[in-house]
Amino acid sequence: MQIRGSIPALVTPLKDNALDIDALHALVEWQITEGSHGLVPVGTTGESPTLSHDEHKRVVEEVVRAAAGRVPVIAGAGSNNTIEAIGFLRHAQEVGADAALVVTPYYNKPTQEGLIAHYRALHDACDLPIIIYNIPGRSVVDMMPDTMARLAELPRIIGVKDATGKLERVSLQRMACGPDFLQLSGEDATAPGFNAQGGVGCISVTANVAPRLCSEFQEATLAGDYARALEIHDRLMPLHVAIFAEPGLVGAKYGLSQLGRCREEVRLPLLGLTDTAKARMDAAMRHAGLLN
């Protein structure tokens, strides 16, 4: 199944501090109806740091079930513990996910050789295609293009979600890894420039709230219609900024609550949006045409 376009990093709906499976199923259905090209359950935006392992697995299972093969499901399966990540990968494969998104190990700061050993172990442990998630702002370690090129030689390391914020990385990684190595943006605000240099999509936070606009934006860039893409991007840009005024998943859940799609509830240590951030979100959603 082809992986490209607008792929929301799904929030995990909560109700009284428990998983809200009904709301999750409804979100999946809405995302697919609105044109999203894939789904990522249990990434950071899905509150993976505060879900138990059982909850993590349940969310992946439920999203795979609800998607029912209509769009690819790329299961969040990262950890700074290689053995733990292998367990998440194997589970995702067993329940029918199409690929896995695996973040560079955070906090313990492996070397570049350690990164290679980590991803090689994951690659060899199951048959699921793996997308590297490189986000040095959260994990501290940055995977260099020449390191990525060595991993790209493995048949099931198929691409990267790049959240470095360095647009030149797209060209450097294409040169190092080859044109068939998938490059997906991890930053909504820089997605036009990312795709212009060879990217094929975005694993998006904003797409939680504005799935149709994000889908239309990605389709325009992939068709080479950057005039249309920039029109849409101008509608979305205030929302890209407002969602990240405070932690992005909190902004996304607030936006979804304004649309009646799920509660804005999050787990500690995160808190709900401040009134100032809510006002910014409301204004940005009106600018995008999502609220009256």
Short mmCIF file of C-alpha atoms in Angstrom, two decimals:
data_model
loop_
_atom_site.label_atom_id
_atom_site.label_comp_id
_atom_site.label_asym_id
_atom_site.label_seq_id
_atom_site.Cartn_x
_atom_site.Cartn_y
_atom_site.Cartn_z
CA MET A 1 0.00 0.00 0.00
CA GLN A 2 1.42 3.37 -1.03
CA ILE A 3 2.57 5.71 1.73
CA ARG A 4 2.43 9.40 0.78
CA GLY A 5 0.30 12.52 1.17
CA SER A 6 -1.37 13.76 4.35
CA ILE A 7 -1.00 11.32 7.23
CA PRO A 8 -2.34 12.57 10.56
CA ALA A 9 -0.45 11.64 13.71
CA LEU A 10 -3.68 10.73 15.46
CA VAL A 11 -4.57 11.96 18.91
CA THR A 12 -5.72 9.31 21.37
CA PRO A 13 -9.16 10.35 22.69
CA LEU A 14 -9.57 10.04 26.46
CA LYS A 15 -12.67 10.01 28.64
CA ASP A 16 -12.22 10.21 32.40
CA ASN A 17 -8.56 9.23 31.96
CA ALA A 18 -9.40 6.04 30.03
CA LEU A 19 -9.24 5.31 26.31
CA ASP A 20 -12.34 6.53 24.47
CA ILE A 21 -12.55 3.81 21.83
CA ASP A 22 -15.83 5.02 20.37
CA ALA A 23 -14.35 8.46 19.74
CA LEU A 24 -11.21 6.86 18.28
CA HIS A 25 -13.26 4.81 15.79
CA ALA A 26 -15.23 7.91 14.83
CA LEU A 27 -12.01 9.89 14.31
CA VAL A 28 -10.62 7.22 12.01
CA GLU A 29 -13.82 7.20 9.96
CA TRP A 30 -13.86 11.00 9.73
CA GLN A 31 -10.19 11.16 8.73
CA ILE A 32 -10.69 8.68 5.91
CA THR A 33 -13.89 10.39 4.71
CA GLU A 34 -12.09 13.75 4.71
CA GLY A 35 -9.34 12.40 2.45
CA SER A 36 -6.40 11.58 4.72
CA HIS A 37 -3.99 9.25 2.95
CA GLY A 38 -2.84 7.25 5.97
CA LEU A 39 -2.94 7.17 9.78
CA VAL A 40 -0.29 7.08 12.51
CA PRO A 41 -1.65 5.84 15.85
CA VAL A 42 0.39 6.20 19.05
CA GLY A 43 2.98 8.66 17.95
CA THR A 44 3.90 11.46 20.32
CA THR A 45 0.67 13.22 19.33
CA GLY A 46 -1.14 10.04 20.38
CA GLU A 47 0.29 10.51 23.90
CA SER A 48 2.56 7.49 23.64
CA PRO A 49 4.69 8.68 26.61
CA THR A 50 1.73 8.36 28.99
CA LEU A 51 -0.08 5.31 27.61
CA SER A 52 0.52 1.95 29.23
CA HIS A 53 1.86 -0.80 26.98
CA ASP A 54 -1.56 -2.43 26.95
CA GLU A 55 -3.21 0.86 25.97
CA HIS A 56 -0.58 1.43 23.27
CA LYS A 57 -1.31 -1.96 21.73
CA ARG A 58 -5.07 -1.52 22.03
CA VAL A 59 -4.99 1.78 20.14
CA VAL A 60 -2.98 0.25 17.30
CA GLU A 61 -5.38 -2.70 17.10
CA GLU A 62 -8.45 -0.47 17.08
CA VAL A 63 -7.11 1.89 14.42
CA VAL A 64 -6.15 -1.05 12.17
CA ARG A 65 -9.62 -2.52 12.67
CA ALA A 66 -11.41 0.76 11.99
CA ALA A 67 -9.30 1.63 8.93
CA ALA A 68 -10.10 -1.82 7.48
CA GLY A 69 -7.43 -1.62 4.80
CA ARG A 70 -8.70 1.61 3.25
CA VAL A 71 -5.57 3.61 4.05
CA PRO A 72 -2.17 2.50 5.37
CA VAL A 73 -1.77 2.39 9.14
CA ILE A 74 1.76 3.25 10.29
CA ALA A 75 1.95 2.18 13.93
CA GLY A 76 4.01 4.16 16.40
CA ALA A 77 6.49 1.62 17.73
CA GLY A 78 9.46 3.55 19.05
CA SER A 79 11.31 3.27 22.33
CA ASN A 80 14.72 4.06 23.76
CA ASN A 81 14.77 0.39 24.79
CA THR A 82 15.48 -1.80 21.75
CA ILE A 83 13.83 -4.87 23.27
CA GLU A 84 10.70 -2.88 24.07
CA ALA A 85 10.57 -1.47 20.54
CA ILE A 86 10.86 -4.98 19.09
CA GLY A 87 7.81 -5.98 21.13
CA PHE A 88 5.79 -3.05 19.76
CA LEU A 89 6.89 -3.85 16.21
CA ARG A 90 5.97 -7.50 16.44
CA HIS A 91 2.59 -6.64 17.91
CA ALA A 92 1.91 -4.10 15.14
CA GLN A 93 2.74 -6.73 12.54
CA GLU A 94 0.52 -9.32 14.22
CA VAL A 95 -2.54 -7.04 14.24
CA GLY A 96 -2.15 -5.99 10.63
CA ALA A 97 -0.43 -2.59 10.58
CA ASP A 98 1.12 -1.71 7.22
CA ALA A 99 4.33 -0.15 8.58
CA ALA A 100 5.87 1.20 11.76
CA LEU A 101 7.16 4.63 12.74
CA VAL A 102 10.21 4.30 14.99
CA VAL A 103 11.70 7.33 16.70
CA THR A 104 15.43 7.66 17.26
CA PRO A 105 16.11 6.54 20.86
CA TYR A 106 15.59 9.44 23.23
CA TYR A 107 17.33 10.34 26.48
CA ASN A 108 20.08 7.70 26.39
CA LYS A 109 21.81 9.44 23.42
CA PRO A 110 23.27 6.58 21.33
CA THR A 111 26.10 7.23 18.90
CA GLN A 112 25.56 6.99 15.15
CA GLU A 113 26.81 3.39 15.31
CA GLY A 114 24.36 2.77 18.15
CA LEU A 115 21.53 4.07 15.97
CA ILE A 116 22.53 1.68 13.20
CA ALA A 117 22.64 -1.24 15.63
CA HIS A 118 19.24 -0.28 17.07
CA TYR A 119 17.46 -0.05 13.74
CA ARG A 120 19.18 -3.12 12.35
CA ALA A 121 17.96 -5.13 15.34
CA LEU A 122 14.41 -3.87 14.77
CA HIS A 123 14.63 -4.59 11.05
CA ASP A 124 15.78 -8.14 11.65
CA ALA A 125 13.15 -8.83 14.34
CA CYS A 126 10.06 -8.64 12.12
CA ASP A 127 8.85 -8.21 8.55
CA LEU A 128 7.16 -4.83 8.97
CA PRO A 129 8.42 -1.88 6.88
CA ILE A 130 10.02 0.76 9.13
CA ILE A 131 10.02 4.54 8.81
CA ILE A 132 12.71 6.28 10.86
CA TYR A 133 11.49 9.23 12.90
CA ASN A 134 14.28 11.78 13.26
CA ILE A 135 13.33 14.52 15.73
CA PRO A 136 16.42 15.78 17.55
CA GLY A 137 14.41 18.43 19.40
CA ARG A 138 12.79 15.63 21.41
CA SER A 139 15.28 12.78 21.25
CA VAL A 140 18.45 14.96 21.43
CA VAL A 141 20.29 12.63 19.02
CA ASP A 142 20.26 13.55 15.31
CA MET A 143 20.61 10.84 12.67
CA MET A 144 23.05 12.06 10.03
CA PRO A 145 22.34 11.49 6.30
CA ASP A 146 25.28 9.11 5.89
CA THR A 147 23.97 7.03 8.81
CA MET A 148 20.52 6.99 7.24
CA ALA A 149 22.07 5.89 3.96
CA ARG A 150 23.55 2.81 5.62
CA LEU A 151 20.16 1.93 7.08
CA ALA A 152 18.43 2.56 3.75
CA GLU A 153 20.38 -0.39 2.36
CA LEU A 154 18.22 -2.67 4.51
CA PRO A 155 15.16 -3.75 2.52
CA ARG A 156 12.56 -2.89 5.17
CA ILE A 157 13.92 0.52 6.18
CA ILE A 158 11.78 2.42 3.69
CA GLY A 159 11.86 6.08 4.67
CA VAL A 160 12.09 8.87 7.21
CA LYS A 161 9.79 11.26 9.01
CA ASP A 162 12.08 14.27 9.18
CA ALA A 163 11.36 16.78 11.93
CA THR A 164 14.81 18.36 12.03
CA GLY A 165 13.48 21.63 10.63
CA LYS A 166 16.46 21.65 8.23
CA LEU A 167 15.03 21.74 4.72
CA GLU A 168 18.41 21.01 3.16
CA ARG A 169 18.19 17.56 4.73
CA VAL A 170 15.65 16.53 2.09
CA SER A 171 18.17 16.98 -0.70
CA LEU A 172 21.05 15.54 1.31
CA GLN A 173 19.02 12.46 2.25
CA ARG A 174 17.79 11.98 -1.31
CA MET A 175 21.39 12.05 -2.53
CA ALA A 176 22.52 9.68 0.22
CA CYS A 177 19.58 7.26 0.29
CA GLY A 178 18.31 7.40 -3.29
CA PRO A 179 15.11 8.75 -4.85
CA ASP A 180 12.98 5.78 -3.78
CA PHE A 181 13.62 6.36 -0.07
CA LEU A 182 10.40 7.92 1.28
CA GLN A 183 10.80 11.33 2.87
CA LEU A 184 7.87 12.55 4.94
CA SER A 185 7.86 15.89 6.71
CA GLY A 186 7.25 16.05 10.43
CA GLU A 187 6.62 19.80 10.41
CA ASP A 188 3.43 21.20 8.90
CA ALA A 189 4.70 24.76 8.57
CA THR A 190 7.63 23.84 6.30
CA ALA A 191 5.81 21.19 4.26
CA PRO A 192 5.75 23.20 0.97
CA GLY A 193 9.52 23.56 0.89
CA PHE A 194 9.99 19.98 2.04
CA ASN A 195 7.91 18.56 -0.79
CA ALA A 196 9.48 20.92 -3.33
CA GLN A 197 12.83 19.26 -2.63
CA GLY A 198 11.58 15.71 -3.03
CA GLY A 199 9.35 14.99 -0.04
CA VAL A 200 6.19 12.98 -0.65
CA GLY A 201 4.01 13.88 2.31
CA CYS A 202 3.65 14.92 5.91
CA ILE A 203 2.93 13.05 9.13
CA SER A 204 0.89 15.91 10.43
CA VAL A 205 -0.47 17.27 13.69
CA THR A 206 -2.63 19.90 11.99
CA ALA A 207 -4.34 17.20 9.90
CA ASN A 208 -6.08 16.06 13.10
CA VAL A 209 -8.10 19.27 12.99
CA ALA A 210 -8.10 20.13 9.26
CA PRO A 211 -7.86 16.79 7.44
CA ARG A 212 -9.48 17.87 4.18
CA LEU A 213 -7.36 21.00 3.77
CA CYS A 214 -4.17 19.11 4.61
CA SER A 215 -5.10 16.38 2.15
CA GLU A 216 -5.84 18.90 -0.60
CA PHE A 217 -2.57 20.70 0.13
CA GLN A 218 -0.56 17.49 -0.18
CA GLU A 219 -2.35 16.44 -3.36
CA ALA A 220 -1.58 19.84 -4.91
CA THR A 221 2.14 19.61 -4.12
CA LEU A 222 2.36 16.04 -5.40
CA ALA A 223 0.70 17.18 -8.64
CA GLY A 224 3.21 20.03 -8.91
CA ASP A 225 0.49 22.69 -8.46
CA TYR A 226 2.32 24.90 -6.01
CA ALA A 227 0.08 27.91 -6.70
CA ARG A 228 -2.89 25.95 -5.37
CA ALA A 229 -0.78 24.49 -2.56
CA LEU A 230 0.26 27.96 -1.38
CA GLU A 231 -3.34 29.15 -1.36
CA ILE A 232 -4.22 26.32 1.00
CA HIS A 233 -1.03 26.76 3.02
CA ASP A 234 -1.92 30.41 3.65
CA ARG A 235 -5.28 29.29 5.07
CA LEU A 236 -3.56 26.73 7.29
CA MET A 237 -0.48 28.65 8.43
CA PRO A 238 -2.08 30.41 11.44
CA LEU A 239 -3.39 27.00 12.56
CA HIS A 240 0.06 25.42 12.21
CA VAL A 241 1.40 28.14 14.52
CA ALA A 242 -1.49 28.14 16.99
CA ILE A 243 -1.50 24.38 17.49
CA PHE A 244 2.11 24.53 18.67
CA ALA A 245 1.78 27.62 20.85
CA GLU A 246 1.61 25.04 23.65
CA PRO A 247 2.27 21.27 23.21
CA GLY A 248 0.89 20.28 19.82
CA LEU A 249 -1.27 17.38 20.89
CA VAL A 250 -3.01 19.64 23.41
CA GLY A 251 -3.76 22.16 20.67
CA ALA A 252 -5.00 19.39 18.37
CA LYS A 253 -7.32 17.97 21.02
CA TYR A 254 -8.72 21.41 21.78
CA GLY A 255 -9.37 21.97 18.07
CA LEU A 256 -11.11 18.62 17.80
CA SER A 257 -13.22 19.41 20.87
CA GLN A 258 -14.34 22.61 19.15
CA LEU A 259 -15.45 20.47 16.22
CA GLY A 260 -17.27 18.03 18.52
CA ARG A 261 -14.94 15.15 17.64
CA CYS A 262 -13.44 14.27 21.04
CA ARG A 263 -12.78 15.72 24.46
CA GLU A 264 -9.82 18.00 25.01
CA GLU A 265 -8.70 15.82 27.94
CA VAL A 266 -4.97 15.03 28.17
CA ARG A 267 -2.83 13.24 30.74
CA LEU A 268 -0.35 14.77 33.14
CA PRO A 269 2.25 16.14 32.95
CA LEU A 270 0.46 17.94 30.10
CA LEU A 271 -2.33 20.39 30.88
CA GLY A 272 -5.19 21.77 28.82
CA LEU A 273 -4.67 24.93 26.80
CA THR A 274 -4.58 28.28 28.52
CA ASP A 275 -7.33 30.74 27.62
CA THR A 276 -4.85 32.73 25.52
CA ALA A 277 -3.92 29.66 23.48
CA LYS A 278 -7.59 28.73 23.07
CA ALA A 279 -8.32 32.17 21.64
CA ARG A 280 -5.44 31.76 19.17
CA MET A 281 -6.75 28.35 18.13
CA ASP A 282 -10.28 29.68 17.65
CA ALA A 283 -9.03 32.56 15.50
CA ALA A 284 -6.83 30.24 13.41
CA MET A 285 -9.66 27.78 12.89
CA ARG A 286 -11.92 30.62 11.74
CA HIS A 287 -9.19 31.80 9.35
CA ALA A 288 -9.02 28.28 7.89
CA GLY A 289 -12.81 28.16 7.54
CA LEU A 290 -13.26 25.44 10.15
CA LEU A 291 -15.34 27.53 12.57
CA ASN A 292 -17.92 30.22 11.95
#
